[in-house]
PDB file of C-alpha atoms in Angstrom:
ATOM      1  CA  UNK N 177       5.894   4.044  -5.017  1.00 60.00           C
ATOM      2  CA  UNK N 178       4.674   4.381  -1.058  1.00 64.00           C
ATOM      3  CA  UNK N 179       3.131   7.584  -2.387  1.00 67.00           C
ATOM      4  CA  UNK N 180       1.496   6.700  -5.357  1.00 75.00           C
ATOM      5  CA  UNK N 181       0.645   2.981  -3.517  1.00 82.00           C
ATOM      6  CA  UNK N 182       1.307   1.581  -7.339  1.00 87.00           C
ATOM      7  CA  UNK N 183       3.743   0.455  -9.559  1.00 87.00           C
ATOM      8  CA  UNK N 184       3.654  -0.334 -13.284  1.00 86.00           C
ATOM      9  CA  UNK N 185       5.761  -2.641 -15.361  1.00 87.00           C
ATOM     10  CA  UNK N 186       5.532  -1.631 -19.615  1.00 85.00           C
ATOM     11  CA  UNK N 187       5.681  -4.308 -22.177  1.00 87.00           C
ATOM     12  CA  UNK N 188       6.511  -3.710 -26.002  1.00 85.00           C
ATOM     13  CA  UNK N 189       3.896  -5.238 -28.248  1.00 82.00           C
ATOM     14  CA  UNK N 190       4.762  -6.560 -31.280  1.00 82.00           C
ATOM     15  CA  UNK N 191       2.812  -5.305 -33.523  1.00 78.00           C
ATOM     16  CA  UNK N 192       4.304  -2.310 -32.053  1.00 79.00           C
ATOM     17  CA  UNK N 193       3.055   0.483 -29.064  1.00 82.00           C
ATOM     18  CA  UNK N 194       3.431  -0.812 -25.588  1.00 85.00           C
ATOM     19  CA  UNK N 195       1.296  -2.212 -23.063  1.00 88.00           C
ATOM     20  CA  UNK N 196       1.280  -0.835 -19.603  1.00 88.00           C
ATOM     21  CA  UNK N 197       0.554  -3.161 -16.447  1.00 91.00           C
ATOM     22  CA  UNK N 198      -0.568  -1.676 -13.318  1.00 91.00           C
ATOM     23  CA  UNK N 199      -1.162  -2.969  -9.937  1.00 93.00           C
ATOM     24  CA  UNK N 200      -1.128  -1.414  -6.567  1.00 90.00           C
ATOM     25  CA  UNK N 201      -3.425  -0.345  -3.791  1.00 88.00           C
ATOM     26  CA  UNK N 202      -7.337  -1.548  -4.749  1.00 89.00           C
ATOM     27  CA  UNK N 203      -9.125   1.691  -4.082  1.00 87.00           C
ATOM     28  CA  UNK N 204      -6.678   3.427  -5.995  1.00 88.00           C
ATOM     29  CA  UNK N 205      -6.265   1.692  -8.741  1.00 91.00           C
ATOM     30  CA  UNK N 206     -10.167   1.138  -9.576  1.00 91.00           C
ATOM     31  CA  UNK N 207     -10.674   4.738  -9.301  1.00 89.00           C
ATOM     32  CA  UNK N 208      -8.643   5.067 -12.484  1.00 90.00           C
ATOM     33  CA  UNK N 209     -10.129   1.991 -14.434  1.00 91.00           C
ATOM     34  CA  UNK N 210     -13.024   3.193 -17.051  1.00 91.00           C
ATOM     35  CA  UNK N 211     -13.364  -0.055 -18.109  1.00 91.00           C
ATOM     36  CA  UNK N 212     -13.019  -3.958 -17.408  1.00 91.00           C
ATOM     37  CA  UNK N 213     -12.329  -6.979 -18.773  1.00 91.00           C
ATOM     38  CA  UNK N 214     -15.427  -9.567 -18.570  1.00 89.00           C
ATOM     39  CA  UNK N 215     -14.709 -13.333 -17.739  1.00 87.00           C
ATOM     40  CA  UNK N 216     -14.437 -13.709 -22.034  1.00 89.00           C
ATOM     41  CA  UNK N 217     -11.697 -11.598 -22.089  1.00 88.00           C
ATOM     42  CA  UNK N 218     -13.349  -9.275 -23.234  1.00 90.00           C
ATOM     43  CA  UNK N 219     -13.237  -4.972 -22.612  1.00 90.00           C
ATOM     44  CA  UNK N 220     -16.492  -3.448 -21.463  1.00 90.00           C
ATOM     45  CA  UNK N 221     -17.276   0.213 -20.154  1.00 92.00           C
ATOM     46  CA  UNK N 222     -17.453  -0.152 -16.093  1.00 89.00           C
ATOM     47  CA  UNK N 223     -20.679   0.888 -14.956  1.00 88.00           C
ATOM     48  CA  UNK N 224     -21.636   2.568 -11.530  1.00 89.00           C
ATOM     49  CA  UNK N 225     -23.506  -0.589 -10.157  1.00 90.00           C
ATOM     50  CA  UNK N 226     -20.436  -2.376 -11.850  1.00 89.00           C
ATOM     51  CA  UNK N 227     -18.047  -0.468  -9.797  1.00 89.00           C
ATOM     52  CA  UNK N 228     -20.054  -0.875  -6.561  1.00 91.00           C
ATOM     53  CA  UNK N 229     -19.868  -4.351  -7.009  1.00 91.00           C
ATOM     54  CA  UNK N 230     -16.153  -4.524  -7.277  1.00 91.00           C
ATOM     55  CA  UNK N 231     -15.958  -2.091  -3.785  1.00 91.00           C
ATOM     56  CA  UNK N 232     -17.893  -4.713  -1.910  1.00 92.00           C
ATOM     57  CA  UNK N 233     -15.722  -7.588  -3.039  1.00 91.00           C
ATOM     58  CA  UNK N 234     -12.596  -5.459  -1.799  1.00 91.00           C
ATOM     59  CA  UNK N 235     -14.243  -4.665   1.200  1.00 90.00           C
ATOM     60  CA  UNK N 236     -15.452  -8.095   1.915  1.00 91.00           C
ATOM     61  CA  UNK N 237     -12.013  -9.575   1.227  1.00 91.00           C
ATOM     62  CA  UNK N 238     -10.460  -6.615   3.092  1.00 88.00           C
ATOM     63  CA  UNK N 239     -12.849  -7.835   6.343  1.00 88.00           C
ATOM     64  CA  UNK N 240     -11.429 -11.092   6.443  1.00 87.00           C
ATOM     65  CA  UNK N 241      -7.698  -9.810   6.560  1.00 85.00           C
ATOM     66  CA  UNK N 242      -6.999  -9.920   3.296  1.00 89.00           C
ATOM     67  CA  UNK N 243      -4.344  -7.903   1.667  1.00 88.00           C
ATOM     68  CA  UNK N 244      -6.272  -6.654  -1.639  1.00 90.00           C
ATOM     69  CA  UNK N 245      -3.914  -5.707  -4.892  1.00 92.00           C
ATOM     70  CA  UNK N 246      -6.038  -4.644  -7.993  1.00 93.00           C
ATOM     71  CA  UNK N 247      -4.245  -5.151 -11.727  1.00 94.00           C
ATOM     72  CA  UNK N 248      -5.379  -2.986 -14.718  1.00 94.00           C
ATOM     73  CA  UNK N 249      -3.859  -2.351 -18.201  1.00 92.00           C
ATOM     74  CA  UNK N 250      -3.766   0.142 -20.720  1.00 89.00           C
ATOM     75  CA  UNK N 251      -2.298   0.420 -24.249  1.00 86.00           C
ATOM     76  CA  UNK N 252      -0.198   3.142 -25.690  1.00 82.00           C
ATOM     77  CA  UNK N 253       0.617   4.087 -29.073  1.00 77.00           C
ATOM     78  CA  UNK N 254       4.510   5.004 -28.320  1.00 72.00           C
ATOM     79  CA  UNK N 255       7.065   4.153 -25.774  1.00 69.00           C
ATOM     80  CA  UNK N 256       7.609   8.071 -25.556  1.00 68.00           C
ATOM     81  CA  UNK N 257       4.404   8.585 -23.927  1.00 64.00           C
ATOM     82  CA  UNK N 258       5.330   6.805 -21.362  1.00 68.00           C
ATOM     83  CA  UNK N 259       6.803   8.526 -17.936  1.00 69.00           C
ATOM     84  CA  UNK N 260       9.011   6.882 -14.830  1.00 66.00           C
ATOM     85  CA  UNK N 261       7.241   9.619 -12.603  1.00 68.00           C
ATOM     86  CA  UNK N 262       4.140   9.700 -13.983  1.00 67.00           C
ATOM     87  CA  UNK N 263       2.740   6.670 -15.110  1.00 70.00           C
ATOM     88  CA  UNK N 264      -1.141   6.315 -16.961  1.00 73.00           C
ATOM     89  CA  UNK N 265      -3.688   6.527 -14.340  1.00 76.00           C
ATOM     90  CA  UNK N 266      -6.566   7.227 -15.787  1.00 81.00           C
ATOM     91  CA  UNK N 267      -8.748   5.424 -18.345  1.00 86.00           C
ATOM     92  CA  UNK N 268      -7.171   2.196 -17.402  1.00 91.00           C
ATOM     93  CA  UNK N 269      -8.756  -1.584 -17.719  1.00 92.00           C
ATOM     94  CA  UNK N 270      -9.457  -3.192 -14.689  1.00 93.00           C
ATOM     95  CA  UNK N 271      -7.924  -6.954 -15.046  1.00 94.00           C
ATOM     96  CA  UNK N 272      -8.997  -8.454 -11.913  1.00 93.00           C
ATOM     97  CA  UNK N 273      -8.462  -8.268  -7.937  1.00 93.00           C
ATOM     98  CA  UNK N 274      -6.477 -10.640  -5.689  1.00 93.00           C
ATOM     99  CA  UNK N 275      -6.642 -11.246  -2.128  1.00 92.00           C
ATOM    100  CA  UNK N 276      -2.989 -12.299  -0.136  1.00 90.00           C
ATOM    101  CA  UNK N 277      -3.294 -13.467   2.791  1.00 86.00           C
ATOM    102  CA  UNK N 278       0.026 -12.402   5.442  1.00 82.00           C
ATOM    103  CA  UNK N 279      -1.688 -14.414   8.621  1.00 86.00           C
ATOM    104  CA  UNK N 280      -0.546 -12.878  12.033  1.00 88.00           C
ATOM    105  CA  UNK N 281       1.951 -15.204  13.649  1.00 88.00           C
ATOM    106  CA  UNK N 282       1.069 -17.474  16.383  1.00 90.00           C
ATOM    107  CA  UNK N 283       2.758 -15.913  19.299  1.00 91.00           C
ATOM    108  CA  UNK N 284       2.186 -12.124  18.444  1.00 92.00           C
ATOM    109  CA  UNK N 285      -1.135 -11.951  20.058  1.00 93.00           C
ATOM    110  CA  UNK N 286       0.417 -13.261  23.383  1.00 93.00           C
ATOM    111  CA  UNK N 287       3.184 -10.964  22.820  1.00 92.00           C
ATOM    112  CA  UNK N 288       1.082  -8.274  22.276  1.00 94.00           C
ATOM    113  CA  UNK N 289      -0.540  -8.939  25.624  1.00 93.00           C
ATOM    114  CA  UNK N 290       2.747  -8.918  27.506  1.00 92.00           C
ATOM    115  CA  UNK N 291       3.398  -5.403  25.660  1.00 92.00           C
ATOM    116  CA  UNK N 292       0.563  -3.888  27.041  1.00 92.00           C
ATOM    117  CA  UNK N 293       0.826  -5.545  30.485  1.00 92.00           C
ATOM    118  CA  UNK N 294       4.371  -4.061  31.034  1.00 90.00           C
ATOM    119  CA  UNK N 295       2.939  -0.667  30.337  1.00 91.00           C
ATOM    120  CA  UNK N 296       3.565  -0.404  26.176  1.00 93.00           C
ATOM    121  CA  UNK N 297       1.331   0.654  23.933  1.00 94.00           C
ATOM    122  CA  UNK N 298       1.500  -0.987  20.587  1.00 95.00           C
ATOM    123  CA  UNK N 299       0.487   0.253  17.597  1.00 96.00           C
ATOM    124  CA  UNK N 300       0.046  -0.713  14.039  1.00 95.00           C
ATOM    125  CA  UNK N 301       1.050   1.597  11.638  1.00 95.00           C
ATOM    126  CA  UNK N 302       1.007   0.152   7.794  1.00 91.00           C
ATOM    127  CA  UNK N 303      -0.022   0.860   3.854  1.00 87.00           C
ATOM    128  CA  UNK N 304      -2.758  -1.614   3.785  1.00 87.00           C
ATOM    129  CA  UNK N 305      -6.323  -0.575   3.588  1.00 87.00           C
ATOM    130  CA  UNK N 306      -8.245   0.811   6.582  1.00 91.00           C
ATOM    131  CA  UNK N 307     -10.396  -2.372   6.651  1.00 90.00           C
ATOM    132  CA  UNK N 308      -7.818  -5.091   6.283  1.00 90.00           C
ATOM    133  CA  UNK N 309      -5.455  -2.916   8.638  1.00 92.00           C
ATOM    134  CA  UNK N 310      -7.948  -2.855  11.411  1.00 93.00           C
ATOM    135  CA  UNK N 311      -8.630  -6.960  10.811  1.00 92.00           C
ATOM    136  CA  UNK N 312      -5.413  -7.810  11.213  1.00 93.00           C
ATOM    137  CA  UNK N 313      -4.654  -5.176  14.357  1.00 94.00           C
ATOM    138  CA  UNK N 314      -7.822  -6.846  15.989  1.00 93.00           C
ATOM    139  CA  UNK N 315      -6.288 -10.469  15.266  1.00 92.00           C
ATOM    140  CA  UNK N 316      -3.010  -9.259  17.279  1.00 93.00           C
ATOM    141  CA  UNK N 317      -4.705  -7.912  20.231  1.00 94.00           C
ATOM    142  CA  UNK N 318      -3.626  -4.225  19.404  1.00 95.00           C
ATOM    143  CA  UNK N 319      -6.654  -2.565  17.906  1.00 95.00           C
ATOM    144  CA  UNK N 320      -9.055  -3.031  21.075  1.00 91.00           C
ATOM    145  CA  UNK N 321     -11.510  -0.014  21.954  1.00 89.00           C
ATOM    146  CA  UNK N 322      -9.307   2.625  20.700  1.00 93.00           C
ATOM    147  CA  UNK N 323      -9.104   4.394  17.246  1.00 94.00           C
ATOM    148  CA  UNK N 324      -8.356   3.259  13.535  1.00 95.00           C
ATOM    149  CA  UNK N 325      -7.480   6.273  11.301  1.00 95.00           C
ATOM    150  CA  UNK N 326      -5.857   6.664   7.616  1.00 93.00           C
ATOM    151  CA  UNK N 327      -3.048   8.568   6.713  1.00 92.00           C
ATOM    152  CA  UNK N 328      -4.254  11.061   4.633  1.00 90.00           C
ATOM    153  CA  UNK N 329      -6.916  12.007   7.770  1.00 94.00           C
ATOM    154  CA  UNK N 330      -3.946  11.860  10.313  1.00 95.00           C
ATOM    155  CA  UNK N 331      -1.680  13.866   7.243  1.00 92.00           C
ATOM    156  CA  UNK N 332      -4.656  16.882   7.458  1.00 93.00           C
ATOM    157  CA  UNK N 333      -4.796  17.722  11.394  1.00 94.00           C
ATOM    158  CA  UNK N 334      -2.200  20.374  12.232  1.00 95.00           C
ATOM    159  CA  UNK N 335       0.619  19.564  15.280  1.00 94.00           C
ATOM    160  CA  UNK N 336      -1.357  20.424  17.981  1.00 95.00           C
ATOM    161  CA  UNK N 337      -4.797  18.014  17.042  1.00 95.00           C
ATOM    162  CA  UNK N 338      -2.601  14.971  15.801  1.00 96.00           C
ATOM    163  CA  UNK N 339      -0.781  15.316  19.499  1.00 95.00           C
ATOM    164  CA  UNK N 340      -4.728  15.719  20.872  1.00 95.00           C
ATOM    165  CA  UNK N 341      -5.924  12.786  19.527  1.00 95.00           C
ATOM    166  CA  UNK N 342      -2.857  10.833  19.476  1.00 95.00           C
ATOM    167  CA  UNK N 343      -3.372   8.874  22.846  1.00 94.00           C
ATOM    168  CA  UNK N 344      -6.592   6.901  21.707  1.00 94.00           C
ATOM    169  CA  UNK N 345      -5.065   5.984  18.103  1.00 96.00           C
ATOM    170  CA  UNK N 346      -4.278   2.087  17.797  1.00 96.00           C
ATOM    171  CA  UNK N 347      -4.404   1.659  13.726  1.00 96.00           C
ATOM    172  CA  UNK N 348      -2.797   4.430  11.267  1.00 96.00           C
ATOM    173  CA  UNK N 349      -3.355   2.933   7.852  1.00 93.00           C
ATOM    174  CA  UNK N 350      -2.733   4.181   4.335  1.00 89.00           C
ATOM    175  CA  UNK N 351      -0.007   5.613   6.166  1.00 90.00           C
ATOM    176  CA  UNK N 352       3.353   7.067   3.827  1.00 88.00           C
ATOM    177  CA  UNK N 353       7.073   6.575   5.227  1.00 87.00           C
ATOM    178  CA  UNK N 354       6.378  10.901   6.721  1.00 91.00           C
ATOM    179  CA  UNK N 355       3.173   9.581   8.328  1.00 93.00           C
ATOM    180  CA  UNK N 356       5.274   7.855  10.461  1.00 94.00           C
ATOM    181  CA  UNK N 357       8.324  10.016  11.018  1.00 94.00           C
ATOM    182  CA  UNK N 358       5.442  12.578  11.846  1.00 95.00           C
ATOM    183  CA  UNK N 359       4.160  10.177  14.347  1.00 96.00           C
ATOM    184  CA  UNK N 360       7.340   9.428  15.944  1.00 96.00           C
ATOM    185  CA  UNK N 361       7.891  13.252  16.254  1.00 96.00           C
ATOM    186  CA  UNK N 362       4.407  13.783  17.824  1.00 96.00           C
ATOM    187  CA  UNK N 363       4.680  11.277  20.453  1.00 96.00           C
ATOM    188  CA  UNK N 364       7.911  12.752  21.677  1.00 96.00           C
ATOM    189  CA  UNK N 365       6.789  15.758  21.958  1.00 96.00           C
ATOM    190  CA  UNK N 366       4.351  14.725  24.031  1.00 95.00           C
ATOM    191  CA  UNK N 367       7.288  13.038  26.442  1.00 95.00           C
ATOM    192  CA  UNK N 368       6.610   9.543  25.445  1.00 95.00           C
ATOM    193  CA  UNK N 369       9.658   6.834  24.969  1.00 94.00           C
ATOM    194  CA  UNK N 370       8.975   5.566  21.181  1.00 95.00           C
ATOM    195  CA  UNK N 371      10.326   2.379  20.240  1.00 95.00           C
ATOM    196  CA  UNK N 372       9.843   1.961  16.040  1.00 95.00           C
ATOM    197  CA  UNK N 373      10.075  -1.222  13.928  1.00 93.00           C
ATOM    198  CA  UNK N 374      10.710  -1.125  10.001  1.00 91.00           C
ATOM    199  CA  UNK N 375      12.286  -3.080   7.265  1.00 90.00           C
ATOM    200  CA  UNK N 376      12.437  -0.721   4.155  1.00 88.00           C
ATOM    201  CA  UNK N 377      14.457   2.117   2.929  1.00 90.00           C
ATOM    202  CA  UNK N 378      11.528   4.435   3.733  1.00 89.00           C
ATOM    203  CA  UNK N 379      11.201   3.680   7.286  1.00 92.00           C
ATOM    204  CA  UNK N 380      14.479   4.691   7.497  1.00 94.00           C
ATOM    205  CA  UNK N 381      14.215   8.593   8.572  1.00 94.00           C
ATOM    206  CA  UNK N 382      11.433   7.344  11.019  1.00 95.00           C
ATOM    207  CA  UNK N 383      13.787   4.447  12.605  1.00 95.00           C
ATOM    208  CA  UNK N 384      16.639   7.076  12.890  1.00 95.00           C
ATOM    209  CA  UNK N 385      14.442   9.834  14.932  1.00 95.00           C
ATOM    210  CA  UNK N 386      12.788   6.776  17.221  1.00 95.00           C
ATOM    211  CA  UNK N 387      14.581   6.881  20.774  1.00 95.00           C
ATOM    212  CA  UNK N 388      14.588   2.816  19.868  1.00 94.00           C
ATOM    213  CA  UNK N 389      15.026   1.562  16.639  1.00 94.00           C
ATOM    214  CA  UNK N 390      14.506  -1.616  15.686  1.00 94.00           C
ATOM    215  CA  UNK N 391      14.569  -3.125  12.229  1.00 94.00           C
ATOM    216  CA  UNK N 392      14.448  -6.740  10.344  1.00 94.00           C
ATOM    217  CA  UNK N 393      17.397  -8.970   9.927  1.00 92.00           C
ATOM    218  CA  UNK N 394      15.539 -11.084   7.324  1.00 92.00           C
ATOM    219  CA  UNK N 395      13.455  -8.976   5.353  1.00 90.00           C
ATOM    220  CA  UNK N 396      14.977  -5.619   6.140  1.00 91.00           C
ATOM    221  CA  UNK N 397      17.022  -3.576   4.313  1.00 92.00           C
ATOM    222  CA  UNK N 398      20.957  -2.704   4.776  1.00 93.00           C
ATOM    223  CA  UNK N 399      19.964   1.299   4.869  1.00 94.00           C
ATOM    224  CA  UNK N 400      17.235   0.022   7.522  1.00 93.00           C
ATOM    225  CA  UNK N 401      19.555  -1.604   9.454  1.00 94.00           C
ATOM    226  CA  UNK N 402      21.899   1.130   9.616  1.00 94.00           C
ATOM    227  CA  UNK N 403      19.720   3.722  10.525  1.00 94.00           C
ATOM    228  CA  UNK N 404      18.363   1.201  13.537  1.00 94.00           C
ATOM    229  CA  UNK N 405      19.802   1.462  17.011  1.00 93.00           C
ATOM    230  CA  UNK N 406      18.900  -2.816  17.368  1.00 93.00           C
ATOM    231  CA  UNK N 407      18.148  -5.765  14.357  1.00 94.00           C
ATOM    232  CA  UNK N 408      15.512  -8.440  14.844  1.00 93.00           C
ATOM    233  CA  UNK N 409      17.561 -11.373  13.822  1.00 92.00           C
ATOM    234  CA  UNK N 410      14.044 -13.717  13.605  1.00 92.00           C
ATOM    235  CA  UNK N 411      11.949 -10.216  12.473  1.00 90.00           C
ATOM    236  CA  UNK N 412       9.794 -11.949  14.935  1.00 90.00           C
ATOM    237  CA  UNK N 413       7.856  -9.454  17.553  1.00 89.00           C
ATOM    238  CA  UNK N 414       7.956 -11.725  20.606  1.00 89.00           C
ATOM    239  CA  UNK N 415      11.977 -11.013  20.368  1.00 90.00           C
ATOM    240  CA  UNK N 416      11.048  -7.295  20.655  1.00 89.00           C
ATOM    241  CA  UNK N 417       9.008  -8.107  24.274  1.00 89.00           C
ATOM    242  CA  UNK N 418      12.250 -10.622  25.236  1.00 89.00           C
ATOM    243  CA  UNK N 419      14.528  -7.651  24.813  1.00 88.00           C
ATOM    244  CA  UNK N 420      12.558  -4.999  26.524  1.00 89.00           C
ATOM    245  CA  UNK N 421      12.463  -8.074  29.434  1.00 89.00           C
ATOM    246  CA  UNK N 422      16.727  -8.172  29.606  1.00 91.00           C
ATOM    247  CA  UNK N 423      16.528  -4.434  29.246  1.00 89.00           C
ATOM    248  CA  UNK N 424      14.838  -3.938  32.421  1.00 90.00           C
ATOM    249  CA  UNK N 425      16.032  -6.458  34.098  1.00 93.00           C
ATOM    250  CA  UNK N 426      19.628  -5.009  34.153  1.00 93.00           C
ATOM    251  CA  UNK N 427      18.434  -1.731  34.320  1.00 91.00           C
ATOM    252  CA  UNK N 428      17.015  -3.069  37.323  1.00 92.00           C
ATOM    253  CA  UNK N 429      19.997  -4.217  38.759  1.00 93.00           C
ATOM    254  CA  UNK N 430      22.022  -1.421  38.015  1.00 93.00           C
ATOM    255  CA  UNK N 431      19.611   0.652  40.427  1.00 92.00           C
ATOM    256  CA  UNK N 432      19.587  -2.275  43.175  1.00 91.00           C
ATOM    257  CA  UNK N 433      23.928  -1.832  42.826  1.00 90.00           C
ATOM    258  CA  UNK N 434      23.534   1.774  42.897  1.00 90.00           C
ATOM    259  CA  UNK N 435      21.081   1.735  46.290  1.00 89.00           C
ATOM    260  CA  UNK N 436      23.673  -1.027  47.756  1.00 86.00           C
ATOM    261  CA  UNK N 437      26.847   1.089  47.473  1.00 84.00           C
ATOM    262  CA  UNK N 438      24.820   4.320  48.220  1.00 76.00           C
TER     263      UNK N 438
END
C-alpha cells in the first residue's frame, strides 16, 4: 500500500507451504531482509558491511534519478500464516534491486520556467526516495535553492511549524496520500491559491480540497477524475501552464469589459 510503500504477491509451492514475494520501497524493504541471495543462488546471512554496500548502490542509483524497487522472499510453512493487512516483514531474503528509469519530459523544464515566471510556485510532491525525488525535481527546474524534506519529517511538525516552514519547501518525498491533503490544507490557510495534480484513488481527498484540481486523462483514475475540478487529456504539464495562460487571459478581458461599461 502508499503506507506500507510495499506490496506482496504469495505463491503455493508444491511441495507444499507458500512462498511470499515482496517488493516495494528500497530502504524499506532491506531493513526487513536478514539475509540475501549470492550471485549462485544461494541464501547467506546479510552482514553490516554487506548491508552498507547495498545502501550505497541505492543511493548511487537513486543520484542519477533512478526509481529504486528492492525484491525479497520468504517461505512459510502454511497459507494460514499469511495476512492481507499484515504481510511478513521481517526476516525476509533480499533477491536483488532494480533501478527504473521515468525520464522527465522534454518540455517540463521550460514549462516549469514559465510557472515560476507567471508567479507559481511548483512543487514536487511524490513516494519516491528523498534522493531520486530531489534528482528528478532538479532535472525539471523546480527544486532550485529551496528545501527537500520527507514525509514522515513534514508528518512530525505540528500546524503552526509545517505553515512556518512551508514557503521555502520545493521537494516533499516519501510523502502518503494525507501528506498531501495536509499540504493542501496548510497552504490555504496561509491564503495561497493551490492548484493540485494526481492520478490515483489516493490523491483523491487532496484533489477534492485543492481550489484547482487537476487530474490525468491517461493514467488517472475514474474516482480521480471525479473528484478533479479539470482532466489533463495528454497528462502532460505544459497543458497545465497553457490553461492557466487562457485562464487569465479571459479573466483579463472580463476586467477590461467591466472597466469599459463602468
Amino acid at each position: 500500500t502508499s503506507v506500507r510503500k510495499t506490496m506482496a504477491t504469495a505463491v503455493a509451492k508444491e511441495g507444499g507451504g507458500v512462498k511470499v514475494l515482496i517488493k516495494g520501497a528500497s530502504e524499506v524493504v532491506l531493513g526487513q531482509c536478514s539475509h540475501y541471495m549470492n550471485a549462485r543462488g544461494e541464501v547467506e546471512r546479510f552482514t553490516e558491511e554487506q548491508r552498507k554496500r547495498v545502501l550505497q548502490y541505492i543511493t548511487k542509483m537513486a543520484s542519477r534519478a533512478l526509481r529504486t524497487i528492492t525484491m525479497a522472499s520468504t517461505d512459510l510453512a502454511s497459507v494460514d500464516k499469511l495476512s492481507p493487512e499484515a504481510p511478513p516483514c521481517e526476516g525476509l531474503t533480499l533477491i536483488g534491486v532494480f533501478g527504473i528509469q521515468d525520464p522527465v519530459r522534454r518540455e517540463v523544464p521550460a514549462a516549469v520556467r514559465k510557472c515560476q515566471k507567471a508567479g507559481i510556485t511548483v512543487r514536487m510532491v511524490t513516494g519516491d526516495n528523498i534522493i531520486t525525488a530531489k534528482s528528478i525535481a532538479r532535472e525539471a527546474g523546480i527544486f532550485t535553492n529551496g528545501k527537500a524534506i520527507e514525509g514522515g519529517e513534514f508528518r512530525s511538525l505540528d500546524p503552526q511549524a509545517q505553515r512556518r516552514i512551508l514557503p521555502s519547501v520545493q521537494v516533499l518525498a516519501r510523502a502518503s496520500p494525507l501528506d498531501k491533503l495536509v499540504l493542501v490544507q496548510r497552504l490555504k490557510e496561509m491564503g495561497e491559491v493551490v492548484a493540485v495534480t494526481g492520478d490515483g484513488t489516493n490523491d483523491a481527498p487532496a484533489l477534492k480540497e485543492a481550489d484547482v484540481g487537476l487530474s490525468m486523462g491517461i493514467a488517472g483514475t475514474a474516482v480521480a477524475q471525479e473528484a478533479s475540478d479539470m482532466v489533463i487529456l495528454d497528462d502532460n504539464f505544459s497543458s497545465i501552464v497553457k490553461s492557466v495562460m487562457w485562464g487569465r487571459s479571459v479573466y483579463d478581458n472580463i476586467r477590461k469589459f467591466l472597466q469599459f461599461q463602468l
